[in-house]
PDB file of C-alpha atoms in Angstrom:
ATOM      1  CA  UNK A   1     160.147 119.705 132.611  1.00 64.00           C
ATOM      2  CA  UNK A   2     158.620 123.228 133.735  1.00 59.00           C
ATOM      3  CA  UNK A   3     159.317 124.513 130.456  1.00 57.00           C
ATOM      4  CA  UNK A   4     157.264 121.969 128.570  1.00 63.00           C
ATOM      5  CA  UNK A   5     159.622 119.554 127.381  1.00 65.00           C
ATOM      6  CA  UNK A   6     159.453 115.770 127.926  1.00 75.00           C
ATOM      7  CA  UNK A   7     162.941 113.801 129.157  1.00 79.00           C
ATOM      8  CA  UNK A   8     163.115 110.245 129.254  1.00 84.00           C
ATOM      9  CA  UNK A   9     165.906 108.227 130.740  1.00 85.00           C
ATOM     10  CA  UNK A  10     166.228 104.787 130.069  1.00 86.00           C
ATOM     11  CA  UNK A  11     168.293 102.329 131.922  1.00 84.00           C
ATOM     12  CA  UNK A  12     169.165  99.078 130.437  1.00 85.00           C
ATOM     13  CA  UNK A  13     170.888  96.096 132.121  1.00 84.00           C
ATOM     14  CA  UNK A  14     171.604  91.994 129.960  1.00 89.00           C
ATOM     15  CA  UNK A  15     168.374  90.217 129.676  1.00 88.00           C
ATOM     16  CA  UNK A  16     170.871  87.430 131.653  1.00 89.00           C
ATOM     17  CA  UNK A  17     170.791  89.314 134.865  1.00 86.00           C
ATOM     18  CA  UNK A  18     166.921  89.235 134.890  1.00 85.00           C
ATOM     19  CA  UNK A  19     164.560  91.703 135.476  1.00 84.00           C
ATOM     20  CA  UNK A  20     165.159  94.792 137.900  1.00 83.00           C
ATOM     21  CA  UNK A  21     164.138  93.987 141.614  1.00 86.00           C
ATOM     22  CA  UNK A  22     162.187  96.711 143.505  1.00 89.00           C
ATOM     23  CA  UNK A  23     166.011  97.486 145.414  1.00 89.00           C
ATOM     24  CA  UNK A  24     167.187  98.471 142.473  1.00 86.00           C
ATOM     25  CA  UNK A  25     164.076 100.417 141.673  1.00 87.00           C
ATOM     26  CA  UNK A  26     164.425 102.573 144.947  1.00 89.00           C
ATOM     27  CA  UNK A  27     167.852 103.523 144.679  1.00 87.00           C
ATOM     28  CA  UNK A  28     166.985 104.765 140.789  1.00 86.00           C
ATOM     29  CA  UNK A  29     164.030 106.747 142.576  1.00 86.00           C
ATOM     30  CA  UNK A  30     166.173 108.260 144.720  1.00 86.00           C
ATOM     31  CA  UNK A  31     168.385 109.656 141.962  1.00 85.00           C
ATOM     32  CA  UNK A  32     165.447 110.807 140.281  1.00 82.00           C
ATOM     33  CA  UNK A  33     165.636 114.761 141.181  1.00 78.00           C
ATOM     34  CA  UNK A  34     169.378 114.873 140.536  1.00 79.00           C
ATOM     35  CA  UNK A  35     168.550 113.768 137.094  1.00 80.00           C
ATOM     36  CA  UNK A  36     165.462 116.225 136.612  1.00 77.00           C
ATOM     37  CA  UNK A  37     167.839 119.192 137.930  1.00 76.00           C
ATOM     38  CA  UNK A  38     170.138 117.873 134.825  1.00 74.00           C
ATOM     39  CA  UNK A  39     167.275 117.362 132.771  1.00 73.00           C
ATOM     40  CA  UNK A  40     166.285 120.876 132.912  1.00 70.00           C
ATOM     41  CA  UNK A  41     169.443 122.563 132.803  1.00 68.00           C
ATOM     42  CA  UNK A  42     170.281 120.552 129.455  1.00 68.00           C
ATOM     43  CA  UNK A  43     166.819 121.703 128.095  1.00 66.00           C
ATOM     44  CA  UNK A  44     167.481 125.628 128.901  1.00 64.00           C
ATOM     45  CA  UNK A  45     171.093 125.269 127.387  1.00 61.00           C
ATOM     46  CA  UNK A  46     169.713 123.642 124.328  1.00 63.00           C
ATOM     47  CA  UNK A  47     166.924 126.626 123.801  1.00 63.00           C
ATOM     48  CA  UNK A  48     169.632 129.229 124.213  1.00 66.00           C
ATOM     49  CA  UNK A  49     171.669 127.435 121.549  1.00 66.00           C
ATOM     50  CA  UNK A  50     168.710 127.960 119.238  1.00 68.00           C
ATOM     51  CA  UNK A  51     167.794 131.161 119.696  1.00 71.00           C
ATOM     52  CA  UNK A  52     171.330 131.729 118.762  1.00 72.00           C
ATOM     53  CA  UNK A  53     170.777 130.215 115.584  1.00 69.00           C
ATOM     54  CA  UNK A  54     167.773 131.410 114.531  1.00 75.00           C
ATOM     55  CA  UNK A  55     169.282 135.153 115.670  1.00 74.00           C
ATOM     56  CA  UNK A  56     171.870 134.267 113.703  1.00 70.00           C
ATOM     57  CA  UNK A  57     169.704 134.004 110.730  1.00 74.00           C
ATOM     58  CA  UNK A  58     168.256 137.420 111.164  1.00 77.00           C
ATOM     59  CA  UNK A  59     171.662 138.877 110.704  1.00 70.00           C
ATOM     60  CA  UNK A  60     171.155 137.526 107.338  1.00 65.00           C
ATOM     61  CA  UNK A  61     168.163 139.386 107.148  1.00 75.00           C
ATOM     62  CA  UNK A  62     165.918 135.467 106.890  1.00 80.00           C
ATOM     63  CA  UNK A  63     162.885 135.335 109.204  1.00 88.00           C
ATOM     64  CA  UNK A  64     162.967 131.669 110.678  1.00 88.00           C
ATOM     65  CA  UNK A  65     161.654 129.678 113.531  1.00 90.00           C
ATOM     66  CA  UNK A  66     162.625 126.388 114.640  1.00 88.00           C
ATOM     67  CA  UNK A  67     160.094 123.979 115.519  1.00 89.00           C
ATOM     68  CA  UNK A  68     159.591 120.239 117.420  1.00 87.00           C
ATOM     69  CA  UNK A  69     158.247 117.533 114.716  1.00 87.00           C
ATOM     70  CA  UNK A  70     154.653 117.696 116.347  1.00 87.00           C
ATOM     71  CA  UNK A  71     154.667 121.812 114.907  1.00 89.00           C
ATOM     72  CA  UNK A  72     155.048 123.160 118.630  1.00 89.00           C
ATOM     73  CA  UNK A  73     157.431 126.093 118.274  1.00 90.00           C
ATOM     74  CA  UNK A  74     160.484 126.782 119.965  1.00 85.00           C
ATOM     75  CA  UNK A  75     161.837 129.772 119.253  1.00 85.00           C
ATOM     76  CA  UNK A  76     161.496 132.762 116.365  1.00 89.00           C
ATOM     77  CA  UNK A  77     163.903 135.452 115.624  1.00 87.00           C
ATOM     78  CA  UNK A  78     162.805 138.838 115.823  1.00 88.00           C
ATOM     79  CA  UNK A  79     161.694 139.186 111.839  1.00 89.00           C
ATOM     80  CA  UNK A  80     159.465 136.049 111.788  1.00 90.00           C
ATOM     81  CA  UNK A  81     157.392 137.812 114.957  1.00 90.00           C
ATOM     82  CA  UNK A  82     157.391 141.066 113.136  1.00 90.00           C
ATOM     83  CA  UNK A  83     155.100 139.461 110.443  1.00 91.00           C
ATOM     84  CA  UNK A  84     151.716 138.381 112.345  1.00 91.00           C
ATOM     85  CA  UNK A  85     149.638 138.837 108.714  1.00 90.00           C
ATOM     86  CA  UNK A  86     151.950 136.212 107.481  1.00 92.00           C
ATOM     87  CA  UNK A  87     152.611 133.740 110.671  1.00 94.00           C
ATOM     88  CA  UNK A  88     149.702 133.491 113.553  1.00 94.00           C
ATOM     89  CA  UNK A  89     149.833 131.730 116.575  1.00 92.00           C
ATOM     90  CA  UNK A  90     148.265 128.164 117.158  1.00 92.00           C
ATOM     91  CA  UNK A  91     146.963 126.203 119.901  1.00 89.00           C
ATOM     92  CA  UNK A  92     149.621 124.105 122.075  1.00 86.00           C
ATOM     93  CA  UNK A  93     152.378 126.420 121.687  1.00 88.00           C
ATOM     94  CA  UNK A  94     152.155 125.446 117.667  1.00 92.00           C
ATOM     95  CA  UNK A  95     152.348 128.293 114.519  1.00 94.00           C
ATOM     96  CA  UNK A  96     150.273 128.609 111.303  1.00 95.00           C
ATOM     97  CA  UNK A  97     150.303 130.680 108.317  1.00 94.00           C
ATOM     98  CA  UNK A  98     147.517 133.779 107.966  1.00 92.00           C
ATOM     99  CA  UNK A  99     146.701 132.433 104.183  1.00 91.00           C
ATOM    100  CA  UNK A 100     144.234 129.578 104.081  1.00 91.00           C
ATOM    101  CA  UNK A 101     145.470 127.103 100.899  1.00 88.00           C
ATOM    102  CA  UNK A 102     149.242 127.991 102.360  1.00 90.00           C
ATOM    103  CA  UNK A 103     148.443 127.234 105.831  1.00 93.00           C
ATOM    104  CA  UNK A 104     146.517 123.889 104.352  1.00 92.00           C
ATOM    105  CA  UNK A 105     150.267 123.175 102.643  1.00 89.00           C
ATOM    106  CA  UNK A 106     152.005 123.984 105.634  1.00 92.00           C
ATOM    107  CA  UNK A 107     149.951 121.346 107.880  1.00 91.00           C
ATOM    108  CA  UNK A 108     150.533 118.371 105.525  1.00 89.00           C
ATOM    109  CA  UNK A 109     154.427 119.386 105.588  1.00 89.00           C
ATOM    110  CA  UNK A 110     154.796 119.395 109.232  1.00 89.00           C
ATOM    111  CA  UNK A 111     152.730 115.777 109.200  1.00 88.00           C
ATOM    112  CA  UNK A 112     154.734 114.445 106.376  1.00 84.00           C
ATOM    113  CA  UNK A 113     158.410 115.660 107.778  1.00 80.00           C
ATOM    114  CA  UNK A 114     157.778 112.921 110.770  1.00 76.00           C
ATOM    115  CA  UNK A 115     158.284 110.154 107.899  1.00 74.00           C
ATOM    116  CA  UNK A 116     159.905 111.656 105.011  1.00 70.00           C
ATOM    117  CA  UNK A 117     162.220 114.425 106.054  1.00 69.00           C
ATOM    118  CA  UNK A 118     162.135 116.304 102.715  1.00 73.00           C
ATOM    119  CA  UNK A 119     162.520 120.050 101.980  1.00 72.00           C
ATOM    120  CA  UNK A 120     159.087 121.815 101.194  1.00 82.00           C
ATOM    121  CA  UNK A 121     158.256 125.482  99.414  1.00 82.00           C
ATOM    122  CA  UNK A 122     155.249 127.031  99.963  1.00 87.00           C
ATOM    123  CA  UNK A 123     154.124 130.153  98.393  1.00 85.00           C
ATOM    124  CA  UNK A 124     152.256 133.146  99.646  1.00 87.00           C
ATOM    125  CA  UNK A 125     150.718 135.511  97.349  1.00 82.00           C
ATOM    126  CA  UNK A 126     151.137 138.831  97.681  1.00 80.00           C
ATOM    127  CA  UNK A 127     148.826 141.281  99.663  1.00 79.00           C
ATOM    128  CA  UNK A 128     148.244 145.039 100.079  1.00 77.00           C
ATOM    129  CA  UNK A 129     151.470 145.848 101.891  1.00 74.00           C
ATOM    130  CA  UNK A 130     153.240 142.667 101.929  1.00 77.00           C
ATOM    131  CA  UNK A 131     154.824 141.127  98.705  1.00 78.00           C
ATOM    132  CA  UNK A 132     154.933 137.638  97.868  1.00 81.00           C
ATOM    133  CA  UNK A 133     156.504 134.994 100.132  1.00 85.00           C
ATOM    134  CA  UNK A 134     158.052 131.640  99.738  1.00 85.00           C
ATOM    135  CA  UNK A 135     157.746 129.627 103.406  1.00 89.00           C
ATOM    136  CA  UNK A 136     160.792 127.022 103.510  1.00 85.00           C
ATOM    137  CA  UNK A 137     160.635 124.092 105.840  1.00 87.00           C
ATOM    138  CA  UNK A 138     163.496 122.191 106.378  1.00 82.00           C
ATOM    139  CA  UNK A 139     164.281 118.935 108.560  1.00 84.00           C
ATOM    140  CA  UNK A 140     167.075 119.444 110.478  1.00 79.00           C
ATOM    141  CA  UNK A 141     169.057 116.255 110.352  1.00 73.00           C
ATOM    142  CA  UNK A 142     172.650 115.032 111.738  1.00 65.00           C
ATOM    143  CA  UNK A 143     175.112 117.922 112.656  1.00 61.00           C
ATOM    144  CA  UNK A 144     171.828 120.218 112.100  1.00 59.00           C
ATOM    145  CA  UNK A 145     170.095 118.485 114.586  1.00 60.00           C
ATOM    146  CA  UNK A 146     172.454 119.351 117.347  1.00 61.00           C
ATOM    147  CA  UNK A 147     173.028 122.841 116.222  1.00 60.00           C
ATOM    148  CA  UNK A 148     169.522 123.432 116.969  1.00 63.00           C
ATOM    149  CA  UNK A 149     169.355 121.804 119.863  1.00 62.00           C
ATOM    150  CA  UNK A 150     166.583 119.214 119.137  1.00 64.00           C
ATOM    151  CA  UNK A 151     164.453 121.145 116.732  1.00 77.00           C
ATOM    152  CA  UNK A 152     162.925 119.009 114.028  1.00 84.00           C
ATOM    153  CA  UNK A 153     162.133 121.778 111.381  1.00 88.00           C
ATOM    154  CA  UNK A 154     163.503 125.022 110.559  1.00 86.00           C
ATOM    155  CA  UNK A 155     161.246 127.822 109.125  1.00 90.00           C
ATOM    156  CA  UNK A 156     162.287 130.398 106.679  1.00 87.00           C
ATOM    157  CA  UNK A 157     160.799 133.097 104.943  1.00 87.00           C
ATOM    158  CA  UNK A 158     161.942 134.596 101.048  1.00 80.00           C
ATOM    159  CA  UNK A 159     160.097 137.738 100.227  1.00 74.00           C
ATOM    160  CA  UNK A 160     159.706 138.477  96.918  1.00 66.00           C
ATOM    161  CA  UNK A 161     160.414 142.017  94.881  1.00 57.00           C
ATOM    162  CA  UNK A 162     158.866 142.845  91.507  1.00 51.00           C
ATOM    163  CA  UNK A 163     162.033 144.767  90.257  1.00 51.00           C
ATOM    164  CA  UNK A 164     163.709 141.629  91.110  1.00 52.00           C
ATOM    165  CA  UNK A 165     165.893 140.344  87.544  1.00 59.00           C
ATOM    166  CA  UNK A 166     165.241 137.100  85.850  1.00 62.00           C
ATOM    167  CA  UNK A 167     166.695 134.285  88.603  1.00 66.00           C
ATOM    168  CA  UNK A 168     168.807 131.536  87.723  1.00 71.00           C
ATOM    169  CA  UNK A 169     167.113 127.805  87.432  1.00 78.00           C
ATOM    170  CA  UNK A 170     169.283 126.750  90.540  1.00 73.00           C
ATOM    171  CA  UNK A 171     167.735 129.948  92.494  1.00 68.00           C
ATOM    172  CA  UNK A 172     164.459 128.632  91.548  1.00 74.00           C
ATOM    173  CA  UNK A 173     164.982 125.352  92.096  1.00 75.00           C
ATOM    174  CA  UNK A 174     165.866 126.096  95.666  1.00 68.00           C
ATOM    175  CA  UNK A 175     162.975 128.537  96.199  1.00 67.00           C
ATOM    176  CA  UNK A 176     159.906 126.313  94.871  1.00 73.00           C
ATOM    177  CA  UNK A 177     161.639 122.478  95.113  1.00 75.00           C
ATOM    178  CA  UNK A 178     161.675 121.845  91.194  1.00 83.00           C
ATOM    179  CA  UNK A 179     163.701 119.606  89.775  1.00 86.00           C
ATOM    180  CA  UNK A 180     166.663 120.665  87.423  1.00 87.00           C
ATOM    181  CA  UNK A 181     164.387 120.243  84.073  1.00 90.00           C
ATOM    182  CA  UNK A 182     161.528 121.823  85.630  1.00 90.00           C
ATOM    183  CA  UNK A 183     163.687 124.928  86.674  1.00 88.00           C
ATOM    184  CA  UNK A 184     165.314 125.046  83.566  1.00 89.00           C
ATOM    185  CA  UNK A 185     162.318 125.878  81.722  1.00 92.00           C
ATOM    186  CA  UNK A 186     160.852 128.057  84.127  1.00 89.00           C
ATOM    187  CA  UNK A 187     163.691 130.012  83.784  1.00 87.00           C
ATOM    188  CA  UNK A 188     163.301 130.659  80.399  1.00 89.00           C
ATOM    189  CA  UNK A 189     159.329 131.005  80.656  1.00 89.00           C
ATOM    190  CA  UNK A 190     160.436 133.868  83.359  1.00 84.00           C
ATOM    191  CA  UNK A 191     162.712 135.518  80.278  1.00 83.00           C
ATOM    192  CA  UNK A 192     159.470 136.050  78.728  1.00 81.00           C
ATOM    193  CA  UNK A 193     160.015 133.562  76.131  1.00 87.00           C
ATOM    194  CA  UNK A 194     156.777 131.716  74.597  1.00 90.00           C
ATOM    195  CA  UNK A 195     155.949 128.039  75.756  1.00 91.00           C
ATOM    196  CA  UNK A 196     157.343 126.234  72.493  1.00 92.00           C
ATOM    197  CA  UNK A 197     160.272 128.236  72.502  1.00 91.00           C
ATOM    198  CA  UNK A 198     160.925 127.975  76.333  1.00 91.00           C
ATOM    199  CA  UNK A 199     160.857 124.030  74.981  1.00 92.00           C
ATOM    200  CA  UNK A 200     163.472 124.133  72.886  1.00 91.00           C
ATOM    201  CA  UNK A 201     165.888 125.999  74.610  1.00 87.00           C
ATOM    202  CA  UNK A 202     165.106 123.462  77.540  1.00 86.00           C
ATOM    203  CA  UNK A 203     165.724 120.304  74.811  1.00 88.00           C
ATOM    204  CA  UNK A 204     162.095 119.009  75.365  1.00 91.00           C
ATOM    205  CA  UNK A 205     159.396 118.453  73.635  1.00 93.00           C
ATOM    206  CA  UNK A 206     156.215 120.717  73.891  1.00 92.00           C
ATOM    207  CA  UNK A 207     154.288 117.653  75.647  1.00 93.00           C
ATOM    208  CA  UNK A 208     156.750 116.949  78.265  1.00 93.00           C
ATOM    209  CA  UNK A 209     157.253 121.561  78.793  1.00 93.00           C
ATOM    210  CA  UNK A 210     153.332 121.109  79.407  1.00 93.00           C
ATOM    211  CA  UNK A 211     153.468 118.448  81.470  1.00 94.00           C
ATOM    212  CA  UNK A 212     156.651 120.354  83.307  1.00 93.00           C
ATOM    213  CA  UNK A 213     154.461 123.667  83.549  1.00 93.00           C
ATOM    214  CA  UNK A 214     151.448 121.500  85.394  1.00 92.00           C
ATOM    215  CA  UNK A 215     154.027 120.539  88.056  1.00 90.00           C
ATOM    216  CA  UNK A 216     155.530 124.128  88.009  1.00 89.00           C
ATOM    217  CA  UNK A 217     151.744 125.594  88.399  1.00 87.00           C
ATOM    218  CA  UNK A 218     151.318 123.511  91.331  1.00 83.00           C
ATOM    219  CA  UNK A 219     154.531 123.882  93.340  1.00 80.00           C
ATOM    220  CA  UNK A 220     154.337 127.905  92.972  1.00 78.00           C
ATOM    221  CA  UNK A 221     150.952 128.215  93.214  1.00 72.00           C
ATOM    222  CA  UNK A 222     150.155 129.331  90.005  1.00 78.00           C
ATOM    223  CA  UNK A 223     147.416 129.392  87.499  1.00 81.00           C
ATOM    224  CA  UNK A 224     148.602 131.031  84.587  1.00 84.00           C
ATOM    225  CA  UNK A 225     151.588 131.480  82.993  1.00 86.00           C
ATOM    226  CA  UNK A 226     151.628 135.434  83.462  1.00 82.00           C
ATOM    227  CA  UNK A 227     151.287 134.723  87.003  1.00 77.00           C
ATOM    228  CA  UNK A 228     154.366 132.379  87.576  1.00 82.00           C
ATOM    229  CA  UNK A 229     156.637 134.825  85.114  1.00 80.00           C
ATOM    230  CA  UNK A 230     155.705 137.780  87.513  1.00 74.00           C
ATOM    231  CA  UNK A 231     156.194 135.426  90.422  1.00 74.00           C
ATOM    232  CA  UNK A 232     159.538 134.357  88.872  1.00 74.00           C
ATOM    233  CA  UNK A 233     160.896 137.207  88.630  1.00 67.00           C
ATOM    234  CA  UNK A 234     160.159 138.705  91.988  1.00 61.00           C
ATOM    235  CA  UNK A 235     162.687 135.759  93.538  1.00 56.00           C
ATOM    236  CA  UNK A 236     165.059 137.600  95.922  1.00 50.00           C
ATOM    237  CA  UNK A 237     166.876 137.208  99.447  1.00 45.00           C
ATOM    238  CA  UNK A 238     164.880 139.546 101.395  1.00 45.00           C
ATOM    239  CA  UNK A 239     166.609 142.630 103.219  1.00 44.00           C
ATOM    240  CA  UNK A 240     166.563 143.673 106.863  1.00 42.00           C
ATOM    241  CA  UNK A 241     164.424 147.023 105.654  1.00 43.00           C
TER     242      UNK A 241
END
């Protein structure tokens, strides 16, 4: 197509009736404009489609872009372009993210989403003038699929805010992909409670709330504990302002 996209239309006939002869062949030919005409019609109704969804999504006040599996963007709302010292453009039509060990994250998600089709979190740490971010891919599967028009992966930003309160373990566990036990006691690390008694309240032992916090430094990009309770309690929907 002149807008980049590849059709394909496949004809199939019973292995019984043998191979197709070159008659057949010329009257498909001949067809062959009609069905790039429809081809490319389809394709501009389909983008329109998702740049209503992703405009959608700014209404919500959520930067997003939609995106094919091989990373080549489609389209961006108006709040994901606004932010070019978070998202940069990328050779082949494709997007990447300003911060190096993000950006490294981001890469491996868009190469594992061809096989696995799972939900990643990547953070950002905050910058002069920019507060912490949380980058959301999601495969867009099923009804999904068609709402976007045959995007493979939607893009979201969360900002973060500092006078944010103490977020609930199923807020985090939506922002940075931990699992219920791993929220759980992030939650109460984020109350400002010490490890051992972050444990307890989380009914585990202080081997397994060490072995949690490893996986919890790793999926938030954390080091220390101060730094995941201050990046804890930043979580927040971010606003239009």
């Amino acid at each position: 197509m002149p807008s980049g996209e590849l059709v394909t239309f496949v004809f199939q006939r019973w292995t019984r009736d043998g191979t197709y002869d070159q008659t057949s062949i010329d009257r498909l030919d001949q067809l062959r404009p009609h069905f790039a005409r429809a081809g490319l019609v389809s394709a501009r109704l389909g983008m329109e489609q998702a740049k209503a969804s992703v405009s959608a999504l700014e209404a919500l006040g959520l930067p997003a872009a939609v995106m094919t599996a091989s990373g080549r963007v489609l389209t961006a709302n108006v709040l994901l372009e606004n932010m070019p010292s978070v998202f940069i453009a990328a050779a082949h039509g494709g997007m990447a993210l300003a911060d190096v060990s993000a950006n490294e994250l981001f890469r491996q998600a868009i190469t594992h989403n061809l096989h696995n089709r799972v939900v990643r979190s990547i953070p950002i740490p905050a910058r002069e003038g920019q507060p912490a971010l949380v980058i959301h891919l999601l495969p867009l599967r099923r009804a999904a699929h068609e709402i976007f028009s045959g995007a493979d992966i939607l893009v979201a930003a969360t900002a973060m805010s500092a006078s944010a309160p103490v977020p609930s373990p199923s807020l985090l566990a939506g922002l940075f992909d931990l699992t219920p036990a791993e929220a759980r006691l992030a939650a109460s690390l984020a109350q400002g409670r010490p490890l051992k008694e972050a444990a307890a309240s989380s009914n585990v032992t202080v081997k397994t709330s060490r072995t949690y916090l490893e996986r919890i430094f790793a999926k938030t990009g954390t080091r220390q504990q101060s730094q995941l309770v201050a990046l804890l309690k930043s979580a927040e929907l971010p606003s239009r302002g």
